[in-house]
PDB file of C-alpha atoms in Angstrom:
ATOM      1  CA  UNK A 436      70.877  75.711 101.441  1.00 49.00           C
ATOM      2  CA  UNK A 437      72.481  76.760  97.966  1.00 46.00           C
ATOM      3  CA  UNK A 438      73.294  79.849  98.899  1.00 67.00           C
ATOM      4  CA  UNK A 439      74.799  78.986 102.237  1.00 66.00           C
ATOM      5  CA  UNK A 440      76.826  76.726 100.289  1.00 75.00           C
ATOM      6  CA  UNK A 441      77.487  79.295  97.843  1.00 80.00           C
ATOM      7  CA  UNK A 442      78.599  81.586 100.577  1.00 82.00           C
ATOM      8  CA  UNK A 443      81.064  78.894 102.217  1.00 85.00           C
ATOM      9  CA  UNK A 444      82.299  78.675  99.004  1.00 86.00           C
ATOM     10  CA  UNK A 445      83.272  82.443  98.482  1.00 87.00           C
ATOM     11  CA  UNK A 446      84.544  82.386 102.372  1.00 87.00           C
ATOM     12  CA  UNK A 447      86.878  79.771 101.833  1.00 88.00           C
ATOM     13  CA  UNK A 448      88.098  81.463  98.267  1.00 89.00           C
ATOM     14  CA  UNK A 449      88.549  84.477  99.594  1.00 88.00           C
ATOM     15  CA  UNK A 450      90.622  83.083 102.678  1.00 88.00           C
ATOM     16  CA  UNK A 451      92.307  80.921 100.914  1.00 90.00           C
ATOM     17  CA  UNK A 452      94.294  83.468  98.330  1.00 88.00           C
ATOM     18  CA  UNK A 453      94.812  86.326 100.317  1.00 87.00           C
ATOM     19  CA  UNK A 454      96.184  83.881 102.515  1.00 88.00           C
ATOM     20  CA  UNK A 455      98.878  82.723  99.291  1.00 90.00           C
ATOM     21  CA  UNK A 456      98.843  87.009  99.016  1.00 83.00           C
ATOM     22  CA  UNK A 457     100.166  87.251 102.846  1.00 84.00           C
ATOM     23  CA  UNK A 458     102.765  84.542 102.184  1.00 89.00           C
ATOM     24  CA  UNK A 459     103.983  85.696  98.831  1.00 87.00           C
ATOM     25  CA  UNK A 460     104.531  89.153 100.068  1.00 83.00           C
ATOM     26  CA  UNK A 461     107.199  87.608 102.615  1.00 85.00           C
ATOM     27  CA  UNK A 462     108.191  85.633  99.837  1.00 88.00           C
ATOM     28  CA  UNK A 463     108.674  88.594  97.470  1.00 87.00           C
ATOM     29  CA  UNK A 464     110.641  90.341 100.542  1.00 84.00           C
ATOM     30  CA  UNK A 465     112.877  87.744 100.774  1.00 86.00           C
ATOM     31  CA  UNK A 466     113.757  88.052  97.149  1.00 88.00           C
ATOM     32  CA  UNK A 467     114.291  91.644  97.244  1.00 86.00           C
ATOM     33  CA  UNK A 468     116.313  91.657 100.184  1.00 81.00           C
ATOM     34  CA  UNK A 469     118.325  88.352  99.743  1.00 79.00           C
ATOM     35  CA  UNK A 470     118.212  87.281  95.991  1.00 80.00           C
ATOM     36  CA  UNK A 471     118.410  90.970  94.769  1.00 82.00           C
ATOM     37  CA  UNK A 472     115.842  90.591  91.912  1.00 88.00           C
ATOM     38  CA  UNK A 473     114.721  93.819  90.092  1.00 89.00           C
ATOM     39  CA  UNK A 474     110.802  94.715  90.976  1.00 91.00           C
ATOM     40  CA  UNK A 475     110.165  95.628  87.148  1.00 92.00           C
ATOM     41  CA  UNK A 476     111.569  92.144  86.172  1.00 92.00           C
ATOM     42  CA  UNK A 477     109.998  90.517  88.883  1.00 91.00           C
ATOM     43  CA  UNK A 478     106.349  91.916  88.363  1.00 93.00           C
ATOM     44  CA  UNK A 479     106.478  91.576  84.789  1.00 93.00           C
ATOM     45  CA  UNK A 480     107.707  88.002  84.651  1.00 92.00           C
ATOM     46  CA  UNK A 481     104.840  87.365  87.893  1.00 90.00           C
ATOM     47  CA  UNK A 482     102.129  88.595  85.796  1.00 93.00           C
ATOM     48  CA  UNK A 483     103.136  87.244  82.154  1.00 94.00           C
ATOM     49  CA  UNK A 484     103.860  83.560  83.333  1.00 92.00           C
ATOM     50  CA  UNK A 485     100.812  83.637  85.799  1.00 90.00           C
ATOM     51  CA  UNK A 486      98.417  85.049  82.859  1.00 92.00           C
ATOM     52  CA  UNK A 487      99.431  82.048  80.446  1.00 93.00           C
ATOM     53  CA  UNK A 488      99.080  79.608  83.469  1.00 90.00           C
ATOM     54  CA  UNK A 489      95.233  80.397  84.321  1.00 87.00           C
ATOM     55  CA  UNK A 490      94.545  81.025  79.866  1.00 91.00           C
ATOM     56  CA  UNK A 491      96.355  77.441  79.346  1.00 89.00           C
ATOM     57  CA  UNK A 492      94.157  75.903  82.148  1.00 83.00           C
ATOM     58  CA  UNK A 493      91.098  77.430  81.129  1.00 84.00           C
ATOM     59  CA  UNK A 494      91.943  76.487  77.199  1.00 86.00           C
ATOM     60  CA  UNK A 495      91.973  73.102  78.101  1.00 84.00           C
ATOM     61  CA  UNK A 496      88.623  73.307  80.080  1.00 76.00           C
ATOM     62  CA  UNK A 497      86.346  74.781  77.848  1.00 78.00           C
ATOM     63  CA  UNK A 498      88.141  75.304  74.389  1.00 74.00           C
ATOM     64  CA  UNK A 499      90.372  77.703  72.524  1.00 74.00           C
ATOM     65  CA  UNK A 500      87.458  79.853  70.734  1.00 75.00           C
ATOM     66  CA  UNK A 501      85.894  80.048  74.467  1.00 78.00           C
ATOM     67  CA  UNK A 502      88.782  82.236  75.688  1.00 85.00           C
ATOM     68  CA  UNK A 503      88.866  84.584  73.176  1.00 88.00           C
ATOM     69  CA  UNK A 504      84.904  84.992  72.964  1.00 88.00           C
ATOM     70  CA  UNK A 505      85.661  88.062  75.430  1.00 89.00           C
ATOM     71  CA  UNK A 506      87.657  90.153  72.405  1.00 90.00           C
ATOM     72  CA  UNK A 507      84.674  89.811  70.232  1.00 87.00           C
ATOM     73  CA  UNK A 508      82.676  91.520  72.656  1.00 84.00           C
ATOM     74  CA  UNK A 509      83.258  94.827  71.709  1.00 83.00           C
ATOM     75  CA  UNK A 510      81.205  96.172  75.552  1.00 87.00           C
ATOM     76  CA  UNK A 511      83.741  94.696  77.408  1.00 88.00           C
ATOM     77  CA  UNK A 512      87.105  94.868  75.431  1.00 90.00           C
ATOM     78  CA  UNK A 513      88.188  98.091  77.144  1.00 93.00           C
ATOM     79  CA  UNK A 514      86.753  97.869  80.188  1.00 93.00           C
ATOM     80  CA  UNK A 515      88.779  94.769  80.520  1.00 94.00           C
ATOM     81  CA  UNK A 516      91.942  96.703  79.200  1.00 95.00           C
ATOM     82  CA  UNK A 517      91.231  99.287  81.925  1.00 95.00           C
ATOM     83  CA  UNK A 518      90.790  96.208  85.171  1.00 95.00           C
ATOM     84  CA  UNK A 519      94.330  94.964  83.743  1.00 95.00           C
ATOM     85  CA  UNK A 520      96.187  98.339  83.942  1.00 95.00           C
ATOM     86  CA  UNK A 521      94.290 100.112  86.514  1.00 94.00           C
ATOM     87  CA  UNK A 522      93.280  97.199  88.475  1.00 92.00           C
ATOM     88  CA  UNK A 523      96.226  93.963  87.996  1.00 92.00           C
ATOM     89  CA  UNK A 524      98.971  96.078  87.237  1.00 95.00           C
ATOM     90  CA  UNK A 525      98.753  98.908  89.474  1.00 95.00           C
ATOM     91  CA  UNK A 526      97.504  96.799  92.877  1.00 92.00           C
ATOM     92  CA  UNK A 527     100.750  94.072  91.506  1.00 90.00           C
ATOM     93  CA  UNK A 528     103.028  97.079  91.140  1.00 95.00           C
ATOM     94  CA  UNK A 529     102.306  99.370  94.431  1.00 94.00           C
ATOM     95  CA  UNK A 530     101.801  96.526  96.880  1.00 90.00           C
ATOM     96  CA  UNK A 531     105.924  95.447  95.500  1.00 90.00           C
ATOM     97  CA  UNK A 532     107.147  99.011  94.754  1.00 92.00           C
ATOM     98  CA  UNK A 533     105.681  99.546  98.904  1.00 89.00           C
ATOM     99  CA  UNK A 534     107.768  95.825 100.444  1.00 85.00           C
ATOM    100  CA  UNK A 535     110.949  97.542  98.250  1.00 86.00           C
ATOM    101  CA  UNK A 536     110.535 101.021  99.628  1.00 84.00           C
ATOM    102  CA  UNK A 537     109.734  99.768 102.918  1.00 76.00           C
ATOM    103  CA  UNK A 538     108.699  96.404 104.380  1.00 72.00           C
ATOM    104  CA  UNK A 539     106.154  93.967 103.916  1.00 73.00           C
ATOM    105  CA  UNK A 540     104.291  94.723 106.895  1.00 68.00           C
ATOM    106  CA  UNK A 541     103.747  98.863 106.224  1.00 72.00           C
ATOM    107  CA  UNK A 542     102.729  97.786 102.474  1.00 78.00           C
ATOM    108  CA  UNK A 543     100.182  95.476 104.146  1.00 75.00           C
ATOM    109  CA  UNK A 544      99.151  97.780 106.456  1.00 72.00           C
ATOM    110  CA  UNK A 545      98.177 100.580 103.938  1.00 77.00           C
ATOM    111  CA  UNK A 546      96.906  98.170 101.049  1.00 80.00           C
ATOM    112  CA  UNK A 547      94.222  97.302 103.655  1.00 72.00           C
ATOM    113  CA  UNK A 548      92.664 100.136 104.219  1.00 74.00           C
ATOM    114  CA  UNK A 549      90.917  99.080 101.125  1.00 78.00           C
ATOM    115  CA  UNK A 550      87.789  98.875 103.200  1.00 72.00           C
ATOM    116  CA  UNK A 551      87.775 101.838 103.825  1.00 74.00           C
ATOM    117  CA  UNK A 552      87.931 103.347 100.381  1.00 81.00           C
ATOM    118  CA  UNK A 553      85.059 100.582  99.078  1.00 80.00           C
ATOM    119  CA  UNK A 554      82.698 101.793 101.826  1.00 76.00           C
ATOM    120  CA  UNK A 555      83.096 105.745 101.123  1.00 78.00           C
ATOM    121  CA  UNK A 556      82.541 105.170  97.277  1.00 85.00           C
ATOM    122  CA  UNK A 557      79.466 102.831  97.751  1.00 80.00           C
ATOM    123  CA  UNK A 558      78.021 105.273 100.306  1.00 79.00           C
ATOM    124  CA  UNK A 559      78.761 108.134  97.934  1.00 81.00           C
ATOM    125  CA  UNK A 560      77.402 106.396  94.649  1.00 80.00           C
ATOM    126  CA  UNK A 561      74.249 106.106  97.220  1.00 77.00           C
ATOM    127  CA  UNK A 562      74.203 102.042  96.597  1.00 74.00           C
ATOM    128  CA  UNK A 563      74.688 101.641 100.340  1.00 70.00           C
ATOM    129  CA  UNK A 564      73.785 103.258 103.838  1.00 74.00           C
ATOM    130  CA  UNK A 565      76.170 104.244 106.692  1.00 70.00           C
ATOM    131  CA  UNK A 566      75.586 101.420 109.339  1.00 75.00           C
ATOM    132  CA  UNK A 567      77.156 101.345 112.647  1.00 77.00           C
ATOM    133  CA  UNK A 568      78.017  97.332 112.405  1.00 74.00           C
ATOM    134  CA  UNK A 569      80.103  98.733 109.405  1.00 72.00           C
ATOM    135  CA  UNK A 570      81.732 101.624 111.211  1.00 77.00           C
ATOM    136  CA  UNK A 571      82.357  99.027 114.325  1.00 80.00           C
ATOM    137  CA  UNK A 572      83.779  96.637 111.760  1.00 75.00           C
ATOM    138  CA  UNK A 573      86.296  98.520 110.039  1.00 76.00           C
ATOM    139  CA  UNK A 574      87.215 100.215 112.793  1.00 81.00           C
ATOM    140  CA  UNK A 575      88.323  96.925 114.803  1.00 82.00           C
ATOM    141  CA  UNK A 576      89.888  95.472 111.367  1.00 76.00           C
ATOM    142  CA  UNK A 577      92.173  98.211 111.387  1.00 79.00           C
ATOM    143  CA  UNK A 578      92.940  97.787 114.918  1.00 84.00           C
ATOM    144  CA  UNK A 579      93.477  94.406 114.888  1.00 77.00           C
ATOM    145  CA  UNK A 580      96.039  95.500 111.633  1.00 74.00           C
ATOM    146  CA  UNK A 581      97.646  97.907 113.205  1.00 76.00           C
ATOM    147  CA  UNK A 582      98.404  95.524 116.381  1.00 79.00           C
ATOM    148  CA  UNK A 583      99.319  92.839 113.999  1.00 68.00           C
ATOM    149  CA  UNK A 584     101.943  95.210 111.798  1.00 69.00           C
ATOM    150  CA  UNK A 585     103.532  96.828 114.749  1.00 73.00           C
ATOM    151  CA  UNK A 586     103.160  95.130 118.181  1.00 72.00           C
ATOM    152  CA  UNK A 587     101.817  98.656 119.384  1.00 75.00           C
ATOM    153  CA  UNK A 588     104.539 101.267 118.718  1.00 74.00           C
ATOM    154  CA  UNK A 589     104.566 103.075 115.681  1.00 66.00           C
ATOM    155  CA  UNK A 590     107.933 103.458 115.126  1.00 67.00           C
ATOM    156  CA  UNK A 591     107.827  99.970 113.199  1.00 59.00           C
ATOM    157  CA  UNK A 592     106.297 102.340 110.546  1.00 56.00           C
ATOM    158  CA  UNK A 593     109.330 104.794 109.794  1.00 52.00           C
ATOM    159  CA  UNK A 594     110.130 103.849 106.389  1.00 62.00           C
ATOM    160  CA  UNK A 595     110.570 106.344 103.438  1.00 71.00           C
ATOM    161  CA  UNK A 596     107.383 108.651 102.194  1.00 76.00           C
ATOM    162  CA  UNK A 597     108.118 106.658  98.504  1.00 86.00           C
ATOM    163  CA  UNK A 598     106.738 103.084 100.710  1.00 82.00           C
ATOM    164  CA  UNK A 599     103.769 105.007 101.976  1.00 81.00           C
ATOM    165  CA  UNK A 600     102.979 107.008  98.559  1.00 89.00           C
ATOM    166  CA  UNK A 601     102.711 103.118  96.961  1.00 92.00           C
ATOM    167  CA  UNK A 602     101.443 101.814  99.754  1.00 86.00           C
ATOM    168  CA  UNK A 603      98.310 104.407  99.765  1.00 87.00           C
ATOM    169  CA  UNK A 604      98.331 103.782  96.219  1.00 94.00           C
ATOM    170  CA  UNK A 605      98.218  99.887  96.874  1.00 92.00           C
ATOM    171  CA  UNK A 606      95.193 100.312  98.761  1.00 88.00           C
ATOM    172  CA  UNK A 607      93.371 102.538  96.495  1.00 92.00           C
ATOM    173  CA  UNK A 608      93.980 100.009  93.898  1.00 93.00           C
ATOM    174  CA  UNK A 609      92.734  97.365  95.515  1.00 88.00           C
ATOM    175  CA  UNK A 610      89.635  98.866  96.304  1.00 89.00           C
ATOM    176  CA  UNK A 611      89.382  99.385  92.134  1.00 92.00           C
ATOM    177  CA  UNK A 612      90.259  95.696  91.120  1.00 88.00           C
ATOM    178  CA  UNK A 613      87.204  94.418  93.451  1.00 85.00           C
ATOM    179  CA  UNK A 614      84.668  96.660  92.611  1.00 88.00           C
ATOM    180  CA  UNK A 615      85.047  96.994  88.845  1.00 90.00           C
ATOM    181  CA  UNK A 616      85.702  93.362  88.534  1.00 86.00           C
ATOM    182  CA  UNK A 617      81.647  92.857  88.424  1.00 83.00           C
ATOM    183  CA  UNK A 618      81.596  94.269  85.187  1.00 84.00           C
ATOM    184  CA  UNK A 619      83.248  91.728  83.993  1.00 90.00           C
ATOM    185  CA  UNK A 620      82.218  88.834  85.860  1.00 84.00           C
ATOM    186  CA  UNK A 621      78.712  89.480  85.513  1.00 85.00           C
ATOM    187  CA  UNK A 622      80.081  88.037  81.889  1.00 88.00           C
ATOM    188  CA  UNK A 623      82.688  85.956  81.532  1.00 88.00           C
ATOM    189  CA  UNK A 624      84.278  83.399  84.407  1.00 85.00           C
ATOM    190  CA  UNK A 625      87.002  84.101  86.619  1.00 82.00           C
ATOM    191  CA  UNK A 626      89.616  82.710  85.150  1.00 84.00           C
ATOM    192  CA  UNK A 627      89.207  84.122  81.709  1.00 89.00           C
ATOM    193  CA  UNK A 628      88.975  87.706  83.404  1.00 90.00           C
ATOM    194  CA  UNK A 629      92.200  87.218  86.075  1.00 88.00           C
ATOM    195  CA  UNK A 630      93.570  85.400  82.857  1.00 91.00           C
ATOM    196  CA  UNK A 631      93.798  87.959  80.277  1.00 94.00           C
ATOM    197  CA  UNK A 632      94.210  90.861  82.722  1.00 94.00           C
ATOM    198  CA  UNK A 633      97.479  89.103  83.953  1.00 92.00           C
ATOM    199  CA  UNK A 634      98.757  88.868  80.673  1.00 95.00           C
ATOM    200  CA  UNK A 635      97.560  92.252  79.532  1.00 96.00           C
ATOM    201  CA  UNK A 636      99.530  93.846  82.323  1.00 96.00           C
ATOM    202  CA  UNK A 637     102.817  91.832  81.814  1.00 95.00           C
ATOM    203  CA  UNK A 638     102.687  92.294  78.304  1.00 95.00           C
ATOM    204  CA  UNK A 639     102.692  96.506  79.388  1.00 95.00           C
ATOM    205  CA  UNK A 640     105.500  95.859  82.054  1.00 94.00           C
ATOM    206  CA  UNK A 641     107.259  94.025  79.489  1.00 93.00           C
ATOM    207  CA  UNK A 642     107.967  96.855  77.497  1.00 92.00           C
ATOM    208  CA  UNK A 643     109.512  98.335  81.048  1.00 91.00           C
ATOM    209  CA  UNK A 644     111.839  95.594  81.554  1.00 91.00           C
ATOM    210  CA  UNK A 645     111.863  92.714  79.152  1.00 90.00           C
ATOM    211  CA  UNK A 646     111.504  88.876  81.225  1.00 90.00           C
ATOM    212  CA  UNK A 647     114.618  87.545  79.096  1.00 88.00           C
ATOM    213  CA  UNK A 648     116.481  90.185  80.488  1.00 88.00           C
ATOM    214  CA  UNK A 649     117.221  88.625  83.797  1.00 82.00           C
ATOM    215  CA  UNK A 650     118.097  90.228  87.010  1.00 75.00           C
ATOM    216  CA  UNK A 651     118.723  87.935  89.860  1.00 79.00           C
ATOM    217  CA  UNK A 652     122.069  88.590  91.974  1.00 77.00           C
ATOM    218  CA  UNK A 653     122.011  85.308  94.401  1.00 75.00           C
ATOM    219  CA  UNK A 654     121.025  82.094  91.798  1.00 81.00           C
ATOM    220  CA  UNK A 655     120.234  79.563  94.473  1.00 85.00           C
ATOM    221  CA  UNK A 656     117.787  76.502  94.629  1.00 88.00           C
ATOM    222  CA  UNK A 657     116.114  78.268  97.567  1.00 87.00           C
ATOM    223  CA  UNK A 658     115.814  81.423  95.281  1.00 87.00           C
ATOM    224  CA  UNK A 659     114.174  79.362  92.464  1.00 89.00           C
ATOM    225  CA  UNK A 660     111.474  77.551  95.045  1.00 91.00           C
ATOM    226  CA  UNK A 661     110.773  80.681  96.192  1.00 90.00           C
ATOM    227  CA  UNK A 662     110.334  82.474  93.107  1.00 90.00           C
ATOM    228  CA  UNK A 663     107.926  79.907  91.570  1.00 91.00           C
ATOM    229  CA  UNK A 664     105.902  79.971  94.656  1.00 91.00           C
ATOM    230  CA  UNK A 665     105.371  83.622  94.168  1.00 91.00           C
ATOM    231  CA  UNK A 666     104.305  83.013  90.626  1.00 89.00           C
ATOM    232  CA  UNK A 667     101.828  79.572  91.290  1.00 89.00           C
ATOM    233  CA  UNK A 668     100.504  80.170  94.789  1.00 91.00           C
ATOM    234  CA  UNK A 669     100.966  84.220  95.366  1.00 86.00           C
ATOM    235  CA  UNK A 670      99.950  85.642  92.019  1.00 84.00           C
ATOM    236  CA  UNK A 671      98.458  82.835  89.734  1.00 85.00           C
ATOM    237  CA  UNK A 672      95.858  80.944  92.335  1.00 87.00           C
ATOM    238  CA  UNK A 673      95.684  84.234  94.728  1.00 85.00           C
ATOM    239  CA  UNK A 674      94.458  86.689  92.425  1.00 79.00           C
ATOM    240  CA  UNK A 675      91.685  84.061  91.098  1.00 83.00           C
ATOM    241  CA  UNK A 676      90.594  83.037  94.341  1.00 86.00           C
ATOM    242  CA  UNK A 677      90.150  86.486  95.230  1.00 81.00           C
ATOM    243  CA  UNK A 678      88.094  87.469  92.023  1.00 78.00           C
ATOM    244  CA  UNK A 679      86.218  83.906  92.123  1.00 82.00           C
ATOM    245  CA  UNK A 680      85.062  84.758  95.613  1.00 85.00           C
ATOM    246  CA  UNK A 681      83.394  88.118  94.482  1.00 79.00           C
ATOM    247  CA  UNK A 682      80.785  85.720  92.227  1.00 80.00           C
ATOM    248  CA  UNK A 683      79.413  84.443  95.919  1.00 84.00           C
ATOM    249  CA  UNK A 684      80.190  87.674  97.953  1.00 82.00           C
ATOM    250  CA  UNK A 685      79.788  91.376  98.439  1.00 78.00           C
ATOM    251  CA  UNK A 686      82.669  93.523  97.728  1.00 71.00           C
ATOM    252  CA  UNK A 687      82.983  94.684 101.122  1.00 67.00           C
ATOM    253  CA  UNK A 688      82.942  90.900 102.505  1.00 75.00           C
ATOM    254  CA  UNK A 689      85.891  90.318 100.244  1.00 77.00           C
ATOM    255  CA  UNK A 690      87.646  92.556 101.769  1.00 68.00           C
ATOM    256  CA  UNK A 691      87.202  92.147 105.168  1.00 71.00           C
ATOM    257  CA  UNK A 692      87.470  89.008 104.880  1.00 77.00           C
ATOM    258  CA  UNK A 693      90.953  89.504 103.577  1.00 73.00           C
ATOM    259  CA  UNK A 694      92.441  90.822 106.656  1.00 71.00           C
ATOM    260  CA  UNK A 695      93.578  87.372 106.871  1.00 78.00           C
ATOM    261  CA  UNK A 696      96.637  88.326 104.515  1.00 77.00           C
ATOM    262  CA  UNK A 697      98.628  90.155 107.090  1.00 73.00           C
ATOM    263  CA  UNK A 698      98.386  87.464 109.651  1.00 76.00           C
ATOM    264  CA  UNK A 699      99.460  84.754 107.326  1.00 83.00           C
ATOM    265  CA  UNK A 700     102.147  87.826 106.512  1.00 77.00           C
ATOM    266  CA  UNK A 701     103.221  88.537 109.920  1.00 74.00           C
ATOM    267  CA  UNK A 702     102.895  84.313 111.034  1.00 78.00           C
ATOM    268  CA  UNK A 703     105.340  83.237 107.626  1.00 81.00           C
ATOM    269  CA  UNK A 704     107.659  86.420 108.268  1.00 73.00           C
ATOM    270  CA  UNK A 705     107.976  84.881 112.054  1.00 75.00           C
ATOM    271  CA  UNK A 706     108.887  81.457 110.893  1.00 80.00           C
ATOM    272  CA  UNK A 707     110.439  82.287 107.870  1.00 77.00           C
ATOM    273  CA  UNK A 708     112.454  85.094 108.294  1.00 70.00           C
ATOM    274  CA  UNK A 709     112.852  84.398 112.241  1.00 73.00           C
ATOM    275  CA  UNK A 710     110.862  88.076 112.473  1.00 65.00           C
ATOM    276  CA  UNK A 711     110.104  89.179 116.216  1.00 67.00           C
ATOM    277  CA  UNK A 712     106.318  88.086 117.424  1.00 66.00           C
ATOM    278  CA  UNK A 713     105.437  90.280 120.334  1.00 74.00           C
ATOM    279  CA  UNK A 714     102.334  89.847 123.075  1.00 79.00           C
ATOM    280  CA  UNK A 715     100.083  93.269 121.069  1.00 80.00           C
ATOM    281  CA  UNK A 716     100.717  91.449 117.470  1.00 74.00           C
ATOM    282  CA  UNK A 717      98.900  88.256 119.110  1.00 76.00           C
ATOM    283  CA  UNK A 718      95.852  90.317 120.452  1.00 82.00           C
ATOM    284  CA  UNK A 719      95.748  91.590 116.949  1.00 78.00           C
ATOM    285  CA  UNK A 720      95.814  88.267 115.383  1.00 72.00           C
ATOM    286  CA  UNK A 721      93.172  86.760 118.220  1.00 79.00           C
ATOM    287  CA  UNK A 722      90.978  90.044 117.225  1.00 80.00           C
ATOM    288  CA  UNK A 723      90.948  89.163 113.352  1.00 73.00           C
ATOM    289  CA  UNK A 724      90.239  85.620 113.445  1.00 68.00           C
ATOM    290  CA  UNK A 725      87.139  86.453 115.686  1.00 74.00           C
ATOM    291  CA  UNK A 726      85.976  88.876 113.022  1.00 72.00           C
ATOM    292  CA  UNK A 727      86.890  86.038 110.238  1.00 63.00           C
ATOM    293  CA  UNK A 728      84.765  84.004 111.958  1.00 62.00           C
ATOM    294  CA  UNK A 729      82.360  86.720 112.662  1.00 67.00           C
ATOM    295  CA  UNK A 730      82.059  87.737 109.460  1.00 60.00           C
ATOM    296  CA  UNK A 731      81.985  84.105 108.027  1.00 54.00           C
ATOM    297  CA  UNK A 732      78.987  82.885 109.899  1.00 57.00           C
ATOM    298  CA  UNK A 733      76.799  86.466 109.694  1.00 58.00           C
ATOM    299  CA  UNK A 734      73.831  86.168 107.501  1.00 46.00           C
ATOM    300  CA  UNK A 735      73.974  87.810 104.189  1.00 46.00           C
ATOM    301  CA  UNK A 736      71.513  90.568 103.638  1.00 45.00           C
ATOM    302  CA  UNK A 737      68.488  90.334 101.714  1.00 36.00           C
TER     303      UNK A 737
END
């Protein structure tokens, strides 16, 4: 029963932020496009605020000398160094560098083949077998994507080779942050990890473009709700969820599982931003929930 509960626990973690993920990449579209904000300003300021959010909470929780227990541990300092810049920053970065370039639907699109990427490294490490469920799997996630992205025709995804270079790179960075995380979770909790490595990587894109120097063209109370939703809900309690749900489930559930992000993306964009909804994009969000559900209910392996 513990570990079923466990596991319902994980599910609903992992659903839950890439869910705040699919809404703050509309979000973050509608900032680039309509409040002009610059993406080095904007990822920076995400990532530094964010990072002293989740340390502040945590400080309060279990104690000042608690949070900092993690420097002293001279076996983790740089692997945590390298999660924050090759992990945080780059999957922040790509995935906003990709909606910029291009739209929030092709960065989606590509930052989910992270699947993909996980499998082929576990299979080639040799910690996991080729199964046909998996093949099956993967293969209908990305269907169900595609339908979801593009409402069947491809020319939805002519944007410039700069979106799809960070959007590949998205991807591959995704599949980074959620394997390497265990190294560091098999250690310290979630929000100490997500903590520091947000702060660590703002600190770095500080020295880019400095958060007191400001670049916002349309000031508007809209602009502010919006830009403090990105910071709360789509970076602060997205990228912990995400991380907290790897302590109850496999790498490659994560992930899956987190196909829900471009159907919250492609749902918000249609109410939000009064985007098109078409009849393929609703087979592709009917085919995802099943395998939510699917993949929410199937046993986990012994």
């Amino acid at each position: 029963m513990k570990n079923t509960n466990s596991r319902i626990v994980g599910i609903i973690f992992v659903l839950l932020g890439t869910s705040f993920w699919g809404v703050g990449g509309t979000a973050s579209d509608f900032l680039f496009e309509r409040a002009g904000i610059n993406i080095n300003w904007f990822v920076a300021t995400r990532l530094v605020i964010s990072g002293l959010l989740l340390l502040g909470v945590q400080m309060l929780l279990i104690g000042r000398q608690a949070i900092f227990t993690i420097w002293k541990d001279s076996k983790r300092r740089i692997p945590l160094i390298i999660f924050s810049l090759f992990g945080m920053l780059l999957v922040q970065y790509s995935y906003m560098a990709s909606i910029e370039a291009g739209n929030a639907a092709v960065a989606t699109l590509l930052q989910y083949l992270a699947p993909i990427y996980i499998l082929i490294w576990l299979i080639y490490k040799g910690h996991q077998k080729l199964q046909m469920s998996d093949v099956i799997v993967i293969f209908l996630t990305i269907i169900g994507t595609l339908l979801l992205l593009t409402n069947g025709s491809f020319k939805g995804l002519a944007v410039s080779n700069i979106a799809l270079i960070w959007g590949f790179i998205s991807g591959i960075s995704l599949a980074f942050y959620t394997l390497y995380a265990r190294k560091l979770l098999n250690f310290y909790s979630s929000v100490t990890v997500v903590g520091w490595a947000m702060l660590i990587a703002g600190l770095c894109m500080n020295v880019v473009h400095p958060i007191w120097e400001v670049e916002i063209h349309d000031w508007s109370l809209l602009t502010v709700i919006v830009l403090g939703f990105t910071i709360v809900f789509g970076t602060t309690l997205a990228f912990w969820m995400f991380i907290k749900s790897l302590e109850y489930l496999e790498a490659k559930e994560t992930t899956l599982l987190g196909t829900v992000e471009p159907l919250t993306a492609v749902v918000s964009s249609v109410i939000w931003l009064s985007l098109p909804f078409g009849s393929w994009q609703v087979v592709g969000m009917i085919l995802i929930l099943v395998l939510v559900v699917y993949l929410s209910l199937a046993k986990k392996e012994q």
